[in-house]
Short mmCIF file of C-alpha atoms and ligand atoms in Angstrom, two decimals:
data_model
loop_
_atom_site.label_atom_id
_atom_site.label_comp_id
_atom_site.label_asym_id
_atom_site.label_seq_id
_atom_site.Cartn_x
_atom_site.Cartn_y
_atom_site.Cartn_z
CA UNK A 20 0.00 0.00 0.00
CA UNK A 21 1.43 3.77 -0.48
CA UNK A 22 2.40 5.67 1.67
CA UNK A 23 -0.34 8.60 0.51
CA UNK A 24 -3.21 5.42 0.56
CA UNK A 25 -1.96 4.51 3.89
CA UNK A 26 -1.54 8.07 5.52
CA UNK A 27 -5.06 9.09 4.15
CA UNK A 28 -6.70 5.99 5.60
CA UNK A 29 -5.10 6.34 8.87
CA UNK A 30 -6.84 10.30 9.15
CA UNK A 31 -10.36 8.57 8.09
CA UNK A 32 -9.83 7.28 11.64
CA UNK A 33 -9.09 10.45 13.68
CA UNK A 34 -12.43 11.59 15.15
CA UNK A 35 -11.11 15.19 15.97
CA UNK A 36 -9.97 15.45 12.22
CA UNK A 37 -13.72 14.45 11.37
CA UNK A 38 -15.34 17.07 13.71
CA UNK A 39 -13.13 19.65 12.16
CA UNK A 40 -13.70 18.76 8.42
CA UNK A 41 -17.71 18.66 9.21
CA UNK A 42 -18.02 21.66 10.57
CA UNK A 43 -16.12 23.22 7.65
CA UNK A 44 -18.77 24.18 4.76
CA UNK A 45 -15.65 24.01 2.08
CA UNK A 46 -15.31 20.38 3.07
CA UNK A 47 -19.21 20.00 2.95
CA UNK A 48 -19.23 21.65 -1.11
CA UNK A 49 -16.50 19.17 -1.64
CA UNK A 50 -17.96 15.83 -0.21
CA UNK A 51 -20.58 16.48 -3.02
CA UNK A 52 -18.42 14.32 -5.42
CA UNK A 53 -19.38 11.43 -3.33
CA UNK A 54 -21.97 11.81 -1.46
CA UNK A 55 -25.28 12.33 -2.71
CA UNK A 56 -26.40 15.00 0.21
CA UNK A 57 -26.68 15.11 3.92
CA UNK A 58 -30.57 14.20 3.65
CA UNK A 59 -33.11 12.04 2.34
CA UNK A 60 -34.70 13.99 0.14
CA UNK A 61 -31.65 15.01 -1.88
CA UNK A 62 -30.49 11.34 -2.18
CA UNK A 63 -34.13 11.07 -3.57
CA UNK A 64 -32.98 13.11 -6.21
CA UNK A 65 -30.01 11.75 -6.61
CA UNK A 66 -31.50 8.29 -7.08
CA UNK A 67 -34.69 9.26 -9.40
CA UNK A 68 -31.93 10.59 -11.97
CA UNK A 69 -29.72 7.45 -11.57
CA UNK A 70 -33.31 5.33 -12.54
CA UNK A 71 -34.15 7.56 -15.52
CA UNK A 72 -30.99 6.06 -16.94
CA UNK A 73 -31.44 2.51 -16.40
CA UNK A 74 -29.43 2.03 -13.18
CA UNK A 75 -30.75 0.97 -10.33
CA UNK A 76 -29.29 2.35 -6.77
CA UNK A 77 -28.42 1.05 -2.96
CA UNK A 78 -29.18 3.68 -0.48
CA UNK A 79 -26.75 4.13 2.21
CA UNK A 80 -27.41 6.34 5.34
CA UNK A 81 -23.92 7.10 6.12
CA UNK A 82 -23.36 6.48 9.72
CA UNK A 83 -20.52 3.83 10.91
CA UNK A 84 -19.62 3.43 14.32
CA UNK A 85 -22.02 4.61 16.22
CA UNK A 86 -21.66 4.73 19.81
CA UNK A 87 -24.88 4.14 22.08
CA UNK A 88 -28.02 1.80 21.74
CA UNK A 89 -30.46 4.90 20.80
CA UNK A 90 -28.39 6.32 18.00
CA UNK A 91 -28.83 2.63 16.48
CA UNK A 92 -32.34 2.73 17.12
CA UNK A 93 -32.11 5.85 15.35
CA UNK A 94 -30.41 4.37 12.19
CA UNK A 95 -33.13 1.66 12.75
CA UNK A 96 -35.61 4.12 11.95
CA UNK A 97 -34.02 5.84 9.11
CA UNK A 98 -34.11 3.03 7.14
CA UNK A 99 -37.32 2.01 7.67
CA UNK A 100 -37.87 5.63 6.62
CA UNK A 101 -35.60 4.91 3.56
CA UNK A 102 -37.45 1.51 2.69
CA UNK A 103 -40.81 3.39 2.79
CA UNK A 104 -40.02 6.10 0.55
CA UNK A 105 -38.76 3.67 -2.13
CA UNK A 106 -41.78 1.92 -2.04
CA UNK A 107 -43.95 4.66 -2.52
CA UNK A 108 -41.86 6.60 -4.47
CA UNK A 109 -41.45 3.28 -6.97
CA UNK A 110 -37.78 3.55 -6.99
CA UNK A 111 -34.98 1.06 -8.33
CA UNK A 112 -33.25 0.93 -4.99
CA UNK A 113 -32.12 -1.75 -2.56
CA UNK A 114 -30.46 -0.37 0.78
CA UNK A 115 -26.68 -1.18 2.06
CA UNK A 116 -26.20 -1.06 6.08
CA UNK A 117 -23.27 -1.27 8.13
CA UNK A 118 -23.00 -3.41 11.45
CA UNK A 119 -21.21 -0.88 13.42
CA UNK A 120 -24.04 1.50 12.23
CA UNK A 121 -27.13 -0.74 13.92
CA UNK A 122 -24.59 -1.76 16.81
CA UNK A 123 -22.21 -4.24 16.48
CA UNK A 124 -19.80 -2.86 18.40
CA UNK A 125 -21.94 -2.36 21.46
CA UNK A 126 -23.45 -5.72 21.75
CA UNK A 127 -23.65 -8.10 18.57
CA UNK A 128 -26.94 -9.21 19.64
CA UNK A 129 -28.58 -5.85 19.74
CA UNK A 130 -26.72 -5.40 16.11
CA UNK A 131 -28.28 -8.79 15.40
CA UNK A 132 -31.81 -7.22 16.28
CA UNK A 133 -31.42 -4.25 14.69
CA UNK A 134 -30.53 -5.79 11.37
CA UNK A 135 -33.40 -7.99 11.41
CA UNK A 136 -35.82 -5.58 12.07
CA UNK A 137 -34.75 -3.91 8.24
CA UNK A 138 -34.51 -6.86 6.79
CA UNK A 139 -37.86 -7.67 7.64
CA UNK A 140 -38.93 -3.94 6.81
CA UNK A 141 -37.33 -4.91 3.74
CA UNK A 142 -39.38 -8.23 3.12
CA UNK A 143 -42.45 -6.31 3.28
CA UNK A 144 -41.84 -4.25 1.06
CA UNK A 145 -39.98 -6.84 -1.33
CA UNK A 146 -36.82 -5.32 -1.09
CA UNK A 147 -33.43 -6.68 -0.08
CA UNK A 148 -30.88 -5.60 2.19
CA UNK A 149 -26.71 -5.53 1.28
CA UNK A 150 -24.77 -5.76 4.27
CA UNK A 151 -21.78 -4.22 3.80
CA UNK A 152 -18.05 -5.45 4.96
CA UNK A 153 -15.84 -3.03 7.23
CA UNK A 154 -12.24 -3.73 8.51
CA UNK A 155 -11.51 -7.09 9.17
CA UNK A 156 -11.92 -6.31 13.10
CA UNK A 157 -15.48 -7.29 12.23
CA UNK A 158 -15.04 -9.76 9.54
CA UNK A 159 -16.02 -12.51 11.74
CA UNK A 160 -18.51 -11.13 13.81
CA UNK A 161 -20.54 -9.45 10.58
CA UNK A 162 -20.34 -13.52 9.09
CA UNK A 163 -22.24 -14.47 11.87
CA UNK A 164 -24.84 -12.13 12.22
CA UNK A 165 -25.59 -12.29 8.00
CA UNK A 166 -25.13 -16.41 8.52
CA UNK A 167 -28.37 -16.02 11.22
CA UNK A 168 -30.25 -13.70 9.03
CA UNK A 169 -30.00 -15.70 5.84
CA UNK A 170 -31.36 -18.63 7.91
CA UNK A 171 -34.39 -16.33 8.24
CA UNK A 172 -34.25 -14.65 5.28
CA UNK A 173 -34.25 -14.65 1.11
CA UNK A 174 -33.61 -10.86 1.22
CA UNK A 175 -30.67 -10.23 2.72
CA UNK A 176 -26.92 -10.41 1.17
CA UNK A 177 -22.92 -10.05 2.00
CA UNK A 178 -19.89 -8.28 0.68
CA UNK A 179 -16.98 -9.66 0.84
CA UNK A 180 -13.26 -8.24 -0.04
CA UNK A 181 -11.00 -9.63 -2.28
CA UNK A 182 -7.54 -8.51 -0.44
CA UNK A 183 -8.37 -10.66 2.74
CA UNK A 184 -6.66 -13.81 2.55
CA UNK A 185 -9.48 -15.34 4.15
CA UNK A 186 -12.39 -14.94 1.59
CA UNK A 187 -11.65 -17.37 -0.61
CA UNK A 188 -12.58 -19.89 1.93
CA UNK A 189 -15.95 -17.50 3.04
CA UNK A 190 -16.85 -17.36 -0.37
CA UNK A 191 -16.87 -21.02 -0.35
CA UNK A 192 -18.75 -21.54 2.63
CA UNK A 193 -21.69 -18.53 1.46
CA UNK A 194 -22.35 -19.52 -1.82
CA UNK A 195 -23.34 -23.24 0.24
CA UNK A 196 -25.87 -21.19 2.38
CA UNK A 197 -26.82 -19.75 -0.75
CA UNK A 198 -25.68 -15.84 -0.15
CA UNK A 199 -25.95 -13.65 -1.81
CA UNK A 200 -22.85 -11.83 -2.29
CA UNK A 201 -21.58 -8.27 -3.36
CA UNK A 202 -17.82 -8.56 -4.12
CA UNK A 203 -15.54 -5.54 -3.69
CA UNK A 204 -11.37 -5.04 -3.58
CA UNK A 205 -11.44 -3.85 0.01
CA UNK A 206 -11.11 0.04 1.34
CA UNK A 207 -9.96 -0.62 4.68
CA UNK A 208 -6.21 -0.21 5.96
CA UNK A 209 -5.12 -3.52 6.72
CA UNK A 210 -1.84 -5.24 7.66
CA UNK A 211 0.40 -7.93 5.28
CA UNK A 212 -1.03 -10.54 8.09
CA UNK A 213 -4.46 -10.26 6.97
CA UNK A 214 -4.56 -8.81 3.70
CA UNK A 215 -2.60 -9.30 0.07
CA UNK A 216 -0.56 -5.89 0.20
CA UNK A 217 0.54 -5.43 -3.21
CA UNK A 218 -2.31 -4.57 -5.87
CA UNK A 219 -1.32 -7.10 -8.50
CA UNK A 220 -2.69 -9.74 -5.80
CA UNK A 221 -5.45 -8.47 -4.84
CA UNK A 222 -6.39 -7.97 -8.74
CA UNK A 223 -5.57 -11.56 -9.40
CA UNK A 224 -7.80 -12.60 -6.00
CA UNK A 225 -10.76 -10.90 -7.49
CA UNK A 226 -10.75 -12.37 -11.00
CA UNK A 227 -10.34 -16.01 -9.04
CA UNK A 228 -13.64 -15.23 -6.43
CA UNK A 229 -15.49 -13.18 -9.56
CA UNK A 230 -15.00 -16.65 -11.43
CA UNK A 231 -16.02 -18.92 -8.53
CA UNK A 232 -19.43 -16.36 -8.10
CA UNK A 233 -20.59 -15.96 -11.87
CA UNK A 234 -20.93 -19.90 -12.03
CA UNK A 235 -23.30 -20.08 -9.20
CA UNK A 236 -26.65 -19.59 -10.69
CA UNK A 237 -27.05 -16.79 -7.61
CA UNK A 238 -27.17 -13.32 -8.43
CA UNK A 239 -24.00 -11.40 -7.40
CA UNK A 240 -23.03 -7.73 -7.86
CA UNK A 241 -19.36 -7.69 -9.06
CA UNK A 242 -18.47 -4.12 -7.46
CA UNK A 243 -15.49 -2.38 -9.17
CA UNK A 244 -14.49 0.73 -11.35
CA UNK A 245 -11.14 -1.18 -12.91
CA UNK A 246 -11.37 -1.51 -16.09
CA UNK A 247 -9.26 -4.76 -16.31
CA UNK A 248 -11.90 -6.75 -13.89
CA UNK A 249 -14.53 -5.46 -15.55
CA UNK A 250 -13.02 -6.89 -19.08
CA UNK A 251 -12.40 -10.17 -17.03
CA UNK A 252 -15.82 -10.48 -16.03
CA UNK A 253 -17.37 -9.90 -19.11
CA UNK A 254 -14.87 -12.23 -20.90
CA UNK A 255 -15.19 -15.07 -18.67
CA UNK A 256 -19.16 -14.59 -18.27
CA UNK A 257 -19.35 -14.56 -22.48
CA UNK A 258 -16.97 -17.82 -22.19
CA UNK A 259 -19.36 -19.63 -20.15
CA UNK A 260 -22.38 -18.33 -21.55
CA UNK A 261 -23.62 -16.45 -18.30
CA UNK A 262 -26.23 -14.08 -19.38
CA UNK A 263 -26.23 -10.55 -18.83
CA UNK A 264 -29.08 -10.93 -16.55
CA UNK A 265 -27.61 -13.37 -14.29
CA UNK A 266 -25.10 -10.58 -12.69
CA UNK A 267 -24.90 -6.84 -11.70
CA UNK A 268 -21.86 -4.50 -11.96
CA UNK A 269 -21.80 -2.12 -9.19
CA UNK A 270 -20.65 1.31 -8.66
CA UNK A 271 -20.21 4.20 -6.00
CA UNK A 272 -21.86 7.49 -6.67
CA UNK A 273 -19.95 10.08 -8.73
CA UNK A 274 -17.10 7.32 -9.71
CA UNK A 275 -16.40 6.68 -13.16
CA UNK A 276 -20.15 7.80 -14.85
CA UNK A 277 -18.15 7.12 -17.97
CA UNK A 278 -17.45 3.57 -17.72
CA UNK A 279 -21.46 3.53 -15.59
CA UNK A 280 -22.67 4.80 -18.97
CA UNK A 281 -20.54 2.61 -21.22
CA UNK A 282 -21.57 -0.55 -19.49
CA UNK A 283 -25.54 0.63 -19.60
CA UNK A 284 -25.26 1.04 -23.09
CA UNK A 285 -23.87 -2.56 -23.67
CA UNK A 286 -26.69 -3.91 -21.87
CA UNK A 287 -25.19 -5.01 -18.54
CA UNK A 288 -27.44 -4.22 -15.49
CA UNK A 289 -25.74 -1.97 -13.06
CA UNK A 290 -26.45 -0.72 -9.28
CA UNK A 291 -24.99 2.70 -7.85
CA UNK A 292 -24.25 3.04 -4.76
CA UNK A 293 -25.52 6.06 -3.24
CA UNK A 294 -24.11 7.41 -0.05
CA UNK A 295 -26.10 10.40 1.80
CA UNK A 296 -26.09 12.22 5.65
CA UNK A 297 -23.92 13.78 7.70
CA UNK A 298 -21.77 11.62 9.12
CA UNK A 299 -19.56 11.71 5.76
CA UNK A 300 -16.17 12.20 6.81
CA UNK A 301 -14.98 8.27 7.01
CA UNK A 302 -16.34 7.29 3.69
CA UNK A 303 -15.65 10.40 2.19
CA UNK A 304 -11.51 10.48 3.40
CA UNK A 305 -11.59 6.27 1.96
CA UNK A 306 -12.86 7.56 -1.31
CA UNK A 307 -9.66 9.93 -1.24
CA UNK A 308 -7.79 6.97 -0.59
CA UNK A 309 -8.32 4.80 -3.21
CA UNK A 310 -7.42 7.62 -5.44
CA UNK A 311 -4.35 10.14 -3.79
CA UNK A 312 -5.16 12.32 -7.39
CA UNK A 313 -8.04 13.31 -5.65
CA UNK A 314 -6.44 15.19 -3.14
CA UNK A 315 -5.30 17.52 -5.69
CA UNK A 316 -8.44 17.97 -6.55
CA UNK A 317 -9.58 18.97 -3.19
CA UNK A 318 -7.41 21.27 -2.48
CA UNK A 319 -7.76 23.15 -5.47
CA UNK A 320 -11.20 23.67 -4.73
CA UNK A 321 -10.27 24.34 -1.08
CA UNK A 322 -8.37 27.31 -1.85
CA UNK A 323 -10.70 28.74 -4.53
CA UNK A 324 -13.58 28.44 -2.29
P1 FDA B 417 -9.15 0.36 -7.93
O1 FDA B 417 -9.03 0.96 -6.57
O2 FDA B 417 -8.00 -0.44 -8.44
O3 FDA B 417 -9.51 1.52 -8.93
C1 FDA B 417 -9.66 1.29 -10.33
C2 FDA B 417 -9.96 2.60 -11.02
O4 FDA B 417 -11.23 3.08 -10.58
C3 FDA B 417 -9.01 3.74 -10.68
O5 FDA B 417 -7.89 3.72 -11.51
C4 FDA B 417 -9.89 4.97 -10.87
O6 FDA B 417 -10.02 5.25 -12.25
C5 FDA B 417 -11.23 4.49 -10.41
N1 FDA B 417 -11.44 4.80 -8.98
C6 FDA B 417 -11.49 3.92 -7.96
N2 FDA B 417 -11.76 4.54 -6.79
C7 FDA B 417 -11.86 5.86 -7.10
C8 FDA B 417 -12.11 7.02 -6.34
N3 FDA B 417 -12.33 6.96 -5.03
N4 FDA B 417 -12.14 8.22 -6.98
C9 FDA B 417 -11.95 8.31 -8.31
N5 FDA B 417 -11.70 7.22 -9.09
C10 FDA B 417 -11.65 6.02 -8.50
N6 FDA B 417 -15.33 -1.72 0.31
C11 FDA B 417 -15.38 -2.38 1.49
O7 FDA B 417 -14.34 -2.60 2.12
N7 FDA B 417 -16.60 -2.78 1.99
C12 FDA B 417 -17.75 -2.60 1.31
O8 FDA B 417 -18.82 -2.99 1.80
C13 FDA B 417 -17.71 -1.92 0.07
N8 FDA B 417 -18.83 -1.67 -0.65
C14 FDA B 417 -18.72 -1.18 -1.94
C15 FDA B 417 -19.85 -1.09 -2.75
C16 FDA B 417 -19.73 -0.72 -4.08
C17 FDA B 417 -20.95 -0.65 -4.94
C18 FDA B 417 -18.43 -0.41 -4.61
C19 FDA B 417 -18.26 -0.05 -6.05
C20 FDA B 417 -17.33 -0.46 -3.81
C21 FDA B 417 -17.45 -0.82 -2.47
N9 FDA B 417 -16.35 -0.86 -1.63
C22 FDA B 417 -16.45 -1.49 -0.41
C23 FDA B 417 -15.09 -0.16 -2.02
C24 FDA B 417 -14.11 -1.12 -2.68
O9 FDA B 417 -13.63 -2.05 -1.76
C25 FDA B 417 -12.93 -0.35 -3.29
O10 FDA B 417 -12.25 0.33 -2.28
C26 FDA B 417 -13.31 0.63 -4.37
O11 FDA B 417 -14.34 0.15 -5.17
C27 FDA B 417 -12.10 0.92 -5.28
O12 FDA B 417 -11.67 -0.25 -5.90
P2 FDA B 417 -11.87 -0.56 -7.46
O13 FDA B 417 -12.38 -1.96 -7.59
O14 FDA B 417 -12.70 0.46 -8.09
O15 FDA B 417 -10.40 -0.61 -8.04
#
């Protein structure tokens, strides 16, 4: 990993760097590259444009780590806000939640509770809830509550991240439980113990999981803006004549609306990802991460503004 990757996802931890940044309305203007808005209604927007071009969307109150029971009973009811307003609004959107959000690091059962309580919000409404993956602190514990949910549940999915050295072996086990599963490279700082730490690995990880997924007769959202994986999926799905229909490419909001055109055009089926709230500052400093340029970017605006 570089240094700039590394040194950027180390300040998407620093709480007192986040309270500075969100009180700063520069930083707010900024975040808009990413992040969709700081409410509901502006995601709304965000989402009703993605549909009138053919892609579907995930919502995602922004929100991780939260630190008492009531602000996950809070989150709790945002989504079942969220889940409502699709409905009635007859969006193409699914929702995305993360663990620490409803409370895993408080007590996994009350995360456990929480998460159930959307899903089944969700199942009324015949929707489906993505559970997303975090650092590998919670790898295990996020496996177990999705493994006790999908027992339940049709409606509920995983992500899993191709630099862990451990997913092969998860993917394994999920696609026998039927998951499922949204796979991604990864956008957590990790050390050599857990994760590949050179690119070229990872890269070749992904290709191996995307082939062991596309085969599975489940439907899986291959999440990536590389090019190359993209080609390899494509190729290896024409090879073995798996259907456009069979698989989604996935997206994060405001990355590469090029290549999100490009593959709309061809016919593929595609998902954005669509990030919205206040509580920006982590996802919004990983974005930066995957891509140092972008700093440059920021801080030309930062100065003009
Ligand atoms: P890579 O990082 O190699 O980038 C390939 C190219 O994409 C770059 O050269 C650049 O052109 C473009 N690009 C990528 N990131 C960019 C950025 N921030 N700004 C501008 N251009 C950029 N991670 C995780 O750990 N847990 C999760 O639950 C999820 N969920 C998730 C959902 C969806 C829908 C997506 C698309 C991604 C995630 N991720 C995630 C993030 C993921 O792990 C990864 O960090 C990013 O997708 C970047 O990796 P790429 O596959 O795009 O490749």
């Amino acid at each position: 990993m570089s240094l700039s990757k590394s040194a950027l996802l180390y300040l998407s931890r620093q709480e007192g760097l986040r309270d500075v940044a969100s009180r700063s309305s520069t930083f707010q203007k900024i975040t808009k590259r990413f992040v969709a808005g700081e409410t509901l209604e502006e995601a709304l927007g965000a989402i009703r444009d993605l549909n009138s071009k053919g892609i579907t969307a995930s919502f995602d109150h922004l929100g991780e780590s939260i630190k008492s029971a009531s602000e996950a009973d809070g989150e709790v009811t945002e989504y079942n806000r969220i889940l409502q307003t699709i409905d009635r609004e007859r969006l193409h959107s699914n929702v995305s939640v993360k663990l620490t959000q409803l409370g895993l690091d408080i007590d996994p059962e009350i995360c456990y509770q929480n998460t159930r309580k959307i899903v089944e919000t969700a199942r009324s409404f015949e929707n489906f809830v993505r559970i997303d993956m975090e650092d590998s602190a919670h790898t295990g514990t996020t496996l177990e509550v999705f493994r006790r949910l999908r027992a339940e549940f049709d409606n509920v999915g995983i992500v899993v991240q191709a630099y862990l050295y451990r997913t092969e072996k998860d993917v394994e086990d999920l696609l026998k439980i039927g998951a499922r599963i949204r796979l991604c490279k990864g956008a957590y700082k990790e050390p050599a113990s857990v994760a590949f730490p050179k690119k070229e690995d990872v890269d070749q990880n992904y290709v191996k999981l995307m082939k062991m997924l596309l085969p599975s007769n489940i439907y899986h959202g291959i999440a990536t803006h590389d090019p190359a994986m993209i080609e390899a999926t494509k190729k290896f799905a024409g090879e073995n004549n798996i259907g456009k229909g069979r698989f989604e490419f996935q997206m994060l909001f405001g990355i590469r609306r090029d290549l999100q055109e490009s593959l709309i055009k061809e016919g593929y089926g595609l998902r954005v990802y669509v990030p919205y709230g206040n509580a920006w500052y982590p996802y919004f400093m990983r974005r930066l991460a995957e891509r140092p340029a972008n700093v440059w970017f920021i801080l030309k605006n930062f100065f003009k503004g």
